[in-house]
XYZ file of C-alpha atoms in Angstrom:
653
model
C -37.714 22.089 -177.706
C -39.414 23.561 -174.644
C -36.467 25.832 -173.876
C -36.328 27.016 -177.504
C -40.050 27.806 -177.401
C -39.592 29.728 -174.155
C -36.635 31.720 -175.505
C -38.556 32.644 -178.646
C -41.628 33.651 -176.663
C -39.558 35.820 -174.311
C -37.864 37.538 -177.220
C -41.198 38.382 -178.839
C -42.714 39.684 -175.609
C -39.599 41.413 -174.223
C -40.536 44.814 -175.654
C -43.741 44.827 -173.623
C -42.891 42.778 -170.531
C -42.287 44.717 -167.333
C -41.362 42.249 -164.589
C -41.302 43.555 -161.002
C -38.031 43.393 -159.092
C -39.220 40.739 -156.567
C -40.400 38.463 -159.391
C -37.294 39.155 -161.471
C -35.006 38.307 -158.540
C -36.923 35.122 -157.737
C -36.705 33.936 -161.335
C -33.018 34.827 -161.562
C -32.292 32.863 -158.375
C -34.240 29.832 -159.532
C -36.863 30.357 -156.843
C -40.541 29.435 -156.999
C -42.954 31.862 -158.689
C -46.714 31.522 -159.168
C -48.656 33.549 -161.740
C -52.067 34.956 -160.766
C -54.681 36.208 -163.209
C -56.402 39.560 -162.795
C -59.909 39.287 -164.289
C -61.033 38.163 -160.850
C -59.925 41.639 -159.716
C -61.330 43.651 -162.627
C -64.491 41.680 -163.395
C -64.997 38.986 -160.762
C -65.513 40.815 -157.460
C -66.685 44.281 -156.371
C -64.348 46.877 -154.875
C -62.875 46.754 -152.210
C -63.500 43.003 -151.833
C -61.495 42.451 -155.023
C -58.480 44.263 -153.579
C -58.630 42.315 -150.308
C -58.909 39.078 -152.240
C -56.009 39.947 -154.549
C -53.770 40.602 -151.541
C -55.028 37.486 -149.791
C -54.142 35.331 -152.814
C -50.640 36.774 -152.917
C -50.327 36.083 -149.174
C -51.396 32.440 -149.688
C -48.742 31.990 -152.366
C -46.060 33.508 -150.131
C -47.204 31.383 -147.194
C -46.572 28.325 -149.336
C -42.989 29.311 -150.112
C -43.349 31.012 -153.491
C -43.286 34.516 -154.972
C -46.654 35.689 -156.375
C -46.774 37.380 -159.770
C -50.148 38.963 -160.445
C -50.353 39.814 -164.141
C -52.169 42.795 -165.692
C -51.844 45.367 -168.488
C -51.209 49.079 -167.878
C -50.106 51.972 -170.073
C -49.036 49.845 -173.030
C -47.035 47.390 -170.898
C -47.562 43.858 -169.631
C -46.856 43.911 -165.902
C -45.767 40.696 -164.201
C -45.909 41.308 -160.453
C -47.869 44.277 -159.115
C -47.014 46.625 -156.258
C -49.606 48.188 -153.929
C -50.223 51.154 -156.195
C -50.894 49.027 -159.272
C -53.147 46.608 -157.370
C -55.175 49.553 -156.089
C -55.354 51.073 -159.567
C -56.481 47.773 -161.071
C -59.062 47.030 -158.374
C -60.651 50.486 -158.375
C -60.716 50.996 -162.143
C -64.149 51.515 -163.688
C -62.819 51.133 -167.237
C -60.726 47.973 -167.078
C -61.198 45.573 -169.971
C -61.100 41.795 -169.979
C -58.017 40.586 -171.841
C -57.931 37.141 -173.441
C -55.035 36.115 -175.682
C -56.487 37.788 -178.763
C -56.971 41.054 -176.829
C -53.383 41.505 -175.660
C -52.244 43.506 -178.692
C -55.368 45.667 -178.802
C -55.118 46.495 -175.098
C -51.445 47.431 -175.464
C -51.863 49.791 -178.397
C -54.854 51.489 -176.751
C -52.998 51.638 -173.433
C -56.035 50.348 -171.579
C -56.104 48.847 -168.099
C -56.565 45.137 -168.660
C -57.387 42.177 -166.429
C -55.960 38.936 -167.818
C -58.018 35.776 -168.304
C -56.737 32.232 -167.893
C -55.681 32.115 -171.567
C -53.732 35.383 -171.608
C -52.216 34.774 -168.179
C -50.867 31.440 -169.395
C -49.403 33.045 -172.501
C -47.742 35.860 -170.539
C -46.554 33.631 -167.688
C -44.854 31.324 -170.185
C -43.176 34.275 -171.867
C -41.895 35.456 -168.479
C -40.544 32.012 -167.562
C -43.237 31.123 -165.011
C -44.583 27.572 -165.209
C -47.185 27.469 -162.402
C -50.409 29.488 -162.472
C -53.283 29.575 -159.946
C -56.864 30.552 -160.684
C -60.406 29.730 -159.579
C -61.724 27.849 -162.576
C -61.080 27.658 -166.292
C -63.460 28.347 -169.148
C -64.713 25.392 -171.111
C -67.113 24.141 -173.751
C -70.444 25.935 -173.360
C -73.732 24.095 -173.402
C -75.112 24.148 -176.900
C -71.651 24.583 -178.406
C -72.728 22.333 -181.289
C -74.931 25.240 -182.345
C -72.956 28.280 -181.145
C -69.343 27.025 -181.393
C -68.830 28.777 -178.040
C -65.604 27.257 -176.674
C -63.352 29.176 -174.284
C -59.943 30.324 -175.499
C -58.612 28.903 -172.213
C -58.835 25.406 -173.678
C -56.991 26.425 -176.829
C -54.203 27.969 -174.759
C -53.928 24.834 -172.631
C -53.400 22.850 -175.806
C -50.374 24.888 -176.875
C -48.719 26.472 -173.812
C -46.687 24.376 -171.312
C -47.938 25.966 -168.088
C -49.554 24.107 -165.187
C -52.917 25.650 -164.274
C -54.054 24.955 -160.712
C -57.819 25.378 -160.513
C -61.095 23.852 -159.299
C -62.258 22.617 -162.676
C -65.034 24.435 -164.527
C -68.446 25.709 -163.435
C -71.299 23.326 -164.122
C -73.053 25.967 -166.219
C -70.635 24.666 -168.864
C -70.619 21.282 -170.553
C -68.122 19.461 -168.342
C -68.015 16.119 -170.224
C -67.282 17.914 -173.506
C -64.679 20.116 -171.772
C -62.843 17.081 -170.422
C -63.076 15.424 -173.841
C -61.607 18.546 -175.487
C -58.656 18.459 -173.061
C -58.010 14.796 -173.865
C -58.231 15.350 -177.614
C -55.718 18.183 -177.437
C -53.192 16.245 -175.297
C -53.609 18.347 -172.161
C -52.577 16.563 -168.951
C -55.710 16.571 -166.789
C -55.025 15.565 -163.181
C -57.274 15.578 -160.114
C -55.428 16.470 -156.905
C -57.429 14.420 -154.419
C -58.521 11.003 -153.266
C -60.791 10.127 -156.199
C -60.479 10.468 -159.963
C -63.580 12.617 -160.313
C -63.248 15.942 -162.107
C -64.521 18.780 -159.855
C -67.136 21.274 -161.002
C -65.865 24.373 -159.237
C -68.457 24.793 -156.462
C -68.847 21.045 -155.914
C -66.280 18.309 -155.435
C -67.619 15.919 -158.059
C -68.956 16.394 -161.576
C -69.380 12.812 -162.758
C -66.573 13.090 -165.318
C -63.167 11.473 -164.936
C -59.780 13.058 -165.491
C -56.634 11.477 -166.926
C -55.657 10.312 -163.425
C -55.684 11.401 -159.780
C -52.920 11.831 -157.240
C -52.519 12.977 -153.650
C -48.822 13.669 -154.206
C -47.512 16.994 -155.462
C -44.183 15.220 -155.961
C -45.865 13.111 -158.648
C -47.187 16.256 -160.306
C -43.652 17.674 -160.268
C -42.356 14.539 -161.981
C -45.111 14.819 -164.592
C -44.156 18.430 -165.359
C -40.431 17.703 -165.463
C -40.866 14.665 -167.703
C -43.160 16.577 -170.063
C -40.511 19.297 -170.244
C -37.752 16.751 -170.935
C -39.841 15.274 -173.750
C -40.382 18.734 -175.225
C -44.168 18.403 -175.097
C -45.724 21.834 -175.775
C -49.015 21.150 -173.989
C -50.323 22.547 -170.736
C -51.265 20.669 -167.558
C -54.495 21.121 -165.634
C -54.342 20.324 -161.903
C -57.972 20.176 -160.764
C -58.398 20.673 -157.007
C -61.811 19.854 -155.506
C -63.415 22.378 -153.182
C -62.211 21.794 -149.575
C -64.563 19.624 -147.539
C -65.441 22.422 -145.136
C -67.027 24.408 -147.984
C -68.823 21.432 -149.519
C -72.171 22.342 -147.924
C -72.045 25.828 -149.452
C -71.001 24.219 -152.715
C -74.087 22.007 -152.733
C -76.281 25.034 -152.048
C -74.717 26.888 -154.950
C -74.978 23.865 -157.225
C -78.716 23.694 -156.535
C -78.950 27.367 -157.484
C -77.033 26.681 -160.699
C -79.390 23.857 -161.612
C -82.412 26.066 -160.968
C -80.934 28.945 -162.988
C -80.257 26.627 -165.929
C -83.837 25.330 -165.817
C -85.173 28.893 -165.761
C -82.959 29.853 -168.707
C -84.393 26.955 -170.747
C -87.969 27.756 -169.709
C -87.531 31.423 -170.677
C -85.837 30.540 -174.002
C -82.717 32.467 -173.106
C -79.960 31.477 -175.509
C -76.534 32.221 -176.972
C -74.490 35.041 -175.375
C -77.281 35.895 -172.931
C -77.108 32.533 -171.149
C -74.008 33.019 -168.978
C -74.839 36.559 -167.716
C -78.390 35.439 -166.865
C -77.253 32.328 -164.995
C -74.499 34.070 -163.008
C -76.808 36.901 -161.945
C -79.512 34.426 -160.939
C -77.050 32.308 -158.900
C -75.995 35.372 -156.914
C -79.644 36.165 -156.200
C -80.565 32.622 -155.178
C -77.554 32.126 -152.869
C -77.774 35.606 -151.338
C -74.083 36.183 -151.900
C -72.857 32.792 -150.630
C -71.320 32.085 -154.023
C -68.813 34.930 -153.524
C -67.593 33.570 -150.175
C -67.099 30.095 -151.637
C -65.455 31.519 -154.744
C -62.852 33.309 -152.620
C -62.236 30.159 -150.557
C -61.557 28.229 -153.758
C -59.181 30.868 -155.031
C -57.219 30.857 -151.765
C -57.039 27.063 -151.646
C -55.750 26.882 -155.213
C -53.202 29.645 -154.566
C -51.828 27.689 -151.589
C -51.554 24.471 -153.576
C -49.897 26.266 -156.488
C -47.373 27.859 -154.121
C -46.429 24.484 -152.670
C -46.216 22.930 -156.122
C -43.956 25.707 -157.420
C -41.687 25.368 -154.370
C -41.376 21.625 -154.955
C -40.714 22.187 -158.636
C -37.731 24.327 -157.611
C -36.419 21.518 -155.384
C -36.376 23.554 -152.206
C -38.176 23.386 -148.887
C -38.903 26.966 -147.850
C -38.412 28.314 -144.392
C -39.275 31.934 -145.249
C -42.876 30.944 -145.566
C -44.949 34.057 -145.739
C -45.049 37.727 -146.446
C -47.523 40.234 -145.101
C -48.478 43.119 -147.345
C -47.734 46.507 -145.759
C -51.383 47.461 -145.766
C -52.674 44.003 -145.032
C -52.714 44.365 -141.257
C -55.068 47.313 -141.525
C -57.311 45.182 -143.738
C -57.516 42.419 -141.131
C -55.129 39.825 -142.541
C -52.559 38.350 -140.165
C -50.297 35.299 -140.321
C -52.110 32.392 -138.688
C -50.097 30.485 -136.075
C -51.722 27.456 -134.434
C -50.206 26.202 -131.165
C -51.081 22.717 -129.932
C -50.171 21.468 -126.479
C -50.605 21.901 -122.774
C -52.166 24.828 -120.946
C -50.423 24.860 -117.588
C -50.781 27.136 -114.575
C -47.238 27.766 -113.344
C -46.086 28.337 -109.803
C -42.463 29.373 -109.312
C -40.716 29.436 -105.945
C -37.856 31.931 -106.202
C -35.053 32.449 -103.704
C -31.538 33.885 -103.756
C -30.492 32.059 -100.594
C -28.048 29.180 -100.404
C -30.528 26.308 -100.285
C -29.422 23.068 -98.680
C -31.032 19.649 -98.672
C -31.931 19.954 -94.988
C -35.702 20.289 -94.933
C -35.422 23.950 -93.906
C -37.514 26.945 -94.980
C -35.931 29.748 -96.986
C -36.971 33.320 -97.680
C -38.242 34.048 -101.157
C -41.457 34.496 -103.080
C -43.935 32.367 -104.983
C -45.241 33.587 -108.341
C -48.358 32.326 -110.093
C -48.659 32.789 -113.845
C -49.906 31.083 -116.973
C -47.496 28.633 -118.548
C -47.272 25.563 -120.700
C -44.992 25.396 -123.722
C -47.668 25.675 -126.391
C -49.639 28.265 -124.428
C -46.535 30.417 -124.028
C -45.942 30.247 -127.765
C -49.570 31.148 -128.389
C -49.356 34.224 -126.168
C -46.063 35.404 -127.660
C -47.366 34.907 -131.204
C -50.470 36.913 -130.339
C -48.389 39.684 -128.816
C -46.345 39.823 -132.033
C -49.394 40.508 -134.177
C -50.149 36.997 -135.427
C -53.588 35.446 -135.406
C -52.790 33.051 -132.585
C -55.036 30.012 -132.189
C -54.556 27.635 -129.271
C -55.687 23.995 -129.304
C -55.603 22.452 -125.842
C -57.677 21.334 -122.863
C -58.241 22.546 -119.293
C -60.113 21.275 -116.269
C -63.337 22.680 -114.815
C -61.575 24.146 -111.771
C -60.166 27.410 -110.440
C -56.943 26.987 -112.393
C -59.011 26.590 -115.550
C -60.755 29.857 -114.735
C -57.350 31.486 -114.148
C -56.337 30.368 -117.644
C -59.424 31.906 -119.269
C -58.907 35.169 -117.378
C -55.305 35.467 -118.617
C -55.604 34.668 -122.336
C -56.580 37.972 -123.904
C -53.947 37.716 -126.679
C -55.005 34.208 -127.722
C -57.967 32.706 -129.565
C -59.008 30.072 -126.999
C -62.273 29.014 -128.657
C -60.605 25.701 -129.551
C -59.646 24.901 -125.944
C -61.698 22.012 -124.595
C -62.923 21.815 -120.984
C -62.642 18.347 -119.425
C -65.155 17.695 -116.638
C -63.840 16.319 -113.330
C -60.192 16.653 -114.354
C -57.659 19.143 -112.926
C -56.049 21.779 -115.089
C -52.354 21.019 -115.596
C -50.040 22.698 -113.087
C -46.278 23.073 -112.742
C -44.119 24.056 -109.766
C -40.590 25.318 -110.510
C -37.963 25.822 -107.842
C -35.698 28.723 -108.830
C -32.542 29.005 -106.760
C -30.230 31.902 -107.562
C -31.774 32.403 -111.025
C -31.539 28.749 -112.035
C -34.493 26.396 -112.130
C -33.141 23.450 -110.172
C -36.116 21.191 -110.746
C -39.820 21.220 -111.460
C -42.865 19.147 -110.565
C -45.740 18.841 -113.030
C -49.253 17.441 -112.768
C -50.378 16.972 -116.341
C -51.057 13.289 -116.935
C -54.511 13.155 -115.294
C -55.844 15.566 -117.908
C -53.612 15.006 -120.927
C -54.067 11.229 -120.787
C -57.778 11.689 -121.498
C -57.131 13.459 -124.811
C -57.510 11.570 -128.091
C -56.763 12.362 -131.756
C -60.367 13.581 -131.991
C -59.163 16.873 -130.518
C -57.043 17.342 -133.639
C -59.672 16.023 -136.054
C -62.210 18.469 -134.630
C -59.835 21.350 -135.345
C -58.343 20.184 -138.640
C -59.829 23.189 -140.437
C -57.517 25.669 -138.693
C -54.496 23.426 -139.189
C -55.165 23.186 -142.914
C -55.223 26.967 -143.354
C -52.428 27.828 -140.916
C -49.134 29.498 -141.781
C -47.232 27.742 -139.000
C -48.038 25.041 -136.438
C -46.339 24.860 -133.047
C -46.471 21.406 -131.489
C -45.279 20.669 -127.961
C -44.320 17.174 -126.881
C -46.377 17.129 -123.702
C -49.195 15.631 -125.760
C -49.921 11.896 -126.071
C -48.194 10.265 -129.062
C -51.428 9.423 -130.985
C -52.508 13.053 -130.762
C -49.111 14.287 -131.945
C -49.219 11.785 -134.795
C -52.609 13.049 -135.960
C -51.395 16.663 -135.950
C -48.255 15.741 -137.912
C -50.288 13.650 -140.333
C -52.525 16.603 -141.188
C -49.546 18.947 -141.402
C -47.720 16.599 -143.750
C -50.753 16.056 -145.959
C -51.311 19.794 -146.348
C -47.585 20.601 -146.324
C -47.728 22.931 -143.359
C -44.723 24.246 -141.481
C -44.344 22.610 -138.038
C -42.152 23.782 -135.168
C -41.623 20.960 -132.679
C -40.711 21.876 -129.104
C -39.377 18.698 -127.385
C -40.153 20.125 -123.864
C -38.250 17.456 -121.910
C -35.482 14.892 -122.349
C -37.891 12.003 -121.765
C -40.354 13.342 -124.338
C -37.940 13.753 -127.267
C -38.658 10.175 -128.345
C -42.356 10.906 -128.783
C -41.977 12.494 -132.210
C -39.882 9.538 -133.365
C -42.598 7.203 -132.092
C -45.127 8.873 -134.409
C -43.170 7.782 -137.481
C -43.703 11.313 -138.821
C -40.557 13.132 -137.713
C -40.047 14.035 -141.399
C -43.069 16.348 -141.117
C -41.161 18.617 -138.715
C -39.906 21.849 -140.292
C -38.154 23.307 -137.262
C -37.197 22.158 -133.788
C -35.503 23.648 -130.743
C -34.059 21.104 -128.286
C -32.016 22.243 -125.319
C -28.623 20.675 -124.572
C -29.906 17.513 -122.876
C -32.733 17.108 -125.383
C -30.236 17.422 -128.239
C -28.110 14.621 -126.774
C -31.219 12.438 -126.632
C -32.155 13.462 -130.205
C -28.696 12.413 -131.405
C -29.050 9.075 -129.595
C -32.390 8.429 -131.320
C -30.714 9.280 -134.654
C -27.990 6.690 -133.899
C -25.285 9.335 -133.620
C -22.718 8.789 -130.856
C -21.994 12.014 -129.014
C -19.593 12.979 -126.240
C -21.856 14.818 -123.721
C -19.207 17.527 -123.323
C -19.949 18.672 -126.874
C -22.847 20.789 -125.599
C -20.424 22.969 -123.662
C -20.070 25.242 -126.688
C -22.202 26.232 -129.671
C -19.263 25.813 -132.051
C -18.780 22.189 -130.995
C -22.460 21.457 -131.586
C -22.296 23.065 -135.026
C -19.232 21.013 -135.943
C -21.042 17.825 -134.983
C -24.177 18.763 -136.922
C -22.125 19.616 -140.007
C -20.415 16.231 -139.793
C -23.625 14.267 -139.136
C -26.104 16.552 -140.897
C -27.820 13.787 -142.855
C -28.678 11.831 -139.737
C -29.300 14.721 -137.325
C -31.078 17.355 -139.376
C -33.407 14.905 -141.143
C -36.023 16.917 -143.066
C -35.930 20.070 -140.955
C -35.222 23.503 -142.397
C -34.348 25.117 -139.063
C -32.588 23.360 -136.169
C -31.874 25.342 -132.998
C -29.976 23.894 -130.046
C -30.333 26.149 -126.994
C -27.396 25.973 -124.586
C -28.472 28.308 -121.742
C -25.647 30.742 -120.874
C -23.537 29.352 -123.735
C -25.905 30.711 -126.383
C -27.469 28.707 -129.200
C -26.314 26.680 -132.188
C -28.455 27.320 -135.258
C -28.577 25.447 -138.558
C -30.963 26.522 -141.321
C -31.510 26.074 -145.031
C -31.061 29.106 -147.255
C -33.167 29.868 -150.331
C -31.170 27.408 -152.400
C -31.674 24.634 -149.856
C -28.075 24.794 -148.626
C -27.285 24.544 -144.916
C -26.058 27.625 -143.067
C -24.471 27.458 -139.587
C -24.604 30.215 -136.980
C -23.697 30.513 -133.283
C -25.858 32.938 -131.282
C -24.724 34.567 -128.015
C -26.939 34.394 -124.901
C -29.810 36.910 -125.228
C -28.961 38.466 -121.836
C -26.096 38.460 -119.334
C -26.799 36.000 -116.512
C -26.503 38.732 -113.892
C -29.528 40.499 -115.357
C -31.750 37.420 -115.629
C -34.864 37.459 -113.437
C -36.356 34.127 -114.570
C -35.608 31.768 -117.451
C -39.157 30.391 -117.621
C -40.698 30.976 -121.036
C -37.577 32.541 -122.576
C -37.102 29.711 -125.075
C -40.780 29.823 -126.016
C -40.510 33.581 -126.579
C -37.439 33.027 -128.759
C -39.216 30.438 -130.914
C -42.291 32.633 -131.291
C -40.158 35.574 -132.336
C -38.541 33.490 -135.051
C -41.912 32.187 -136.253
C -43.390 35.700 -136.298
C -40.410 36.962 -138.258
C -40.662 34.215 -140.843
C -44.401 34.660 -141.272
C -43.833 38.372 -141.852
C -41.207 37.569 -144.527
C -38.190 38.505 -142.467
C -35.039 36.652 -143.469
C -33.945 33.781 -141.257
C -31.170 35.955 -139.818
C -33.616 38.805 -139.080
C -36.076 36.333 -137.559
C -33.377 34.920 -135.287
C -32.549 38.456 -134.150
C -36.230 39.019 -133.368
C -36.282 35.767 -131.415
C -33.255 36.895 -129.417
C -34.961 40.179 -128.528
C -38.148 38.404 -127.411
C -36.108 36.046 -125.232
C -34.151 38.989 -123.759
C -37.372 40.734 -122.734
C -38.864 37.633 -121.133
C -35.658 36.872 -119.225
C -36.134 40.196 -117.410
C -39.552 39.332 -115.979
C -41.174 36.654 -113.860
C -43.869 36.258 -116.524
C -43.684 33.353 -118.977
C -44.019 35.893 -121.808
C -42.965 39.497 -121.395
C -45.685 42.103 -121.828
C -43.070 44.210 -123.652
C -43.270 41.846 -126.629
C -45.368 43.764 -129.170
C -45.771 44.046 -132.965
C -43.474 47.082 -132.824
C -40.540 44.659 -132.595
C -41.235 43.615 -136.185
C -40.612 47.114 -137.524
């Protein structure tokens, strides 16, 4: 029944539908697509804030693994998916009209610029074959509806169109209990995505009304949608997402303003159609613009959740996680990469002499530089144009000062200073361009860290595009980071760092939260052992042999990762990744640089990983991102620095 309804709807709308190529390709390939309404652009926010917000919402959807499809009306056509020119035209228009379902035909014949409401966006999305839609809040039953019969068309559309609307409930200027009752009466699934079954009221997390049920699992929402489809139920689903905790204080402030505005409206006998304009204007005055900031935060949160839901509905785990708009960099938006791990001051003793175990002294040089796996990733990500945030700790000593003086590409405001503890240091002995061994002093500082370091910075993890986690950290701290990442479905790149530390991620019980990992040859052998896969150590002598093993034992070795890179030094790398359909692809990469040209290998792997992450967060394909990683590694291999200063955003072009 559902498919017949969809086919009929498409046929009726086909004359007017103009679907953009990216959206059309995503739908044709069975990929995730999220519809976005456009009244927030035409009537919700002033220019140019509306344009920045529109692009930010599309970025949030892409960062969650889905293709955004902003819907609007232009020149007698219904556009599903807008390019830069159309977004600009829509945002800057002084004559745009608000288009609910009843207004679609009128707007088309008059060839007006139209911003779509929740109701019309649902109708159009369904006709285009899109089943997930993100917005801020829906309309509802107005206060005094028993006298005015003022009930939003959004509710009517929800009762007859099988689209899932991801929102933050309805504003409390409306009658929330009656709105929830209307949804129940008209068979609309009403689900709270959160810990408690309390329907949110847009700016605040709780309204006092209950929904049909609550869930913290998007997988359960997917099952609800699929089962409803199988049953042929023609009703919509409302996924109500409470305002994130970090904005709750602003939400309470705004709620107080709403309550005051409602009281003033009653005292001044303002009624009927004048109520909503009066209350909204008064709220903006009372909050001094805070309502706009919170409104945008809600929109972005809902867009992210909708993107993840759509990706799950398509049964794929995305690795191409984000796409930056061409003009977005100039408007301040960058992919957000959070690196968690050790900040280490490196010392490298380098010699080309034939060193013997005789206690002698050899000619060479000693280089001091910043290091640490996570710190190296943070610097490389920053150099590649990402917003690079580093979560770590240093001591209150000269090495700690050296770290602060050499972190200009990194946001280090989240780095904690530990009193009376030494900053982590590492001494590498490089003989004839090979690091023969290293000595590290990290435990005195790292052992003092607790999961509170992660809890205190959970806000940046929740809004990140990618998380880099190095295994130098204590297991409880790693577990907390993975727990947050899993809950918010964030992409995590795990760097094992050492053969003895590979087991740490398995000890957390959350290895399934890892999206990507990059063990070296010895670390891979240990990984296989922990996965109960017997391996002949000689298998790491070639990338092809490693790929053959992974293909044979993919279920046990790959686990839940979407990208698995085994680095094999001068033998190249073995790479396994999931394509857009979730199928595994296998690729052998050559060494980034001939051994004769290598100056130092320190930091090369970290540069490679960061290049791949930067590529993915700028919507490069996996293959293109791997090529970028290779180039970053090649540049770092030619310097004694842990991250080459030649790594710049220009490499992304």
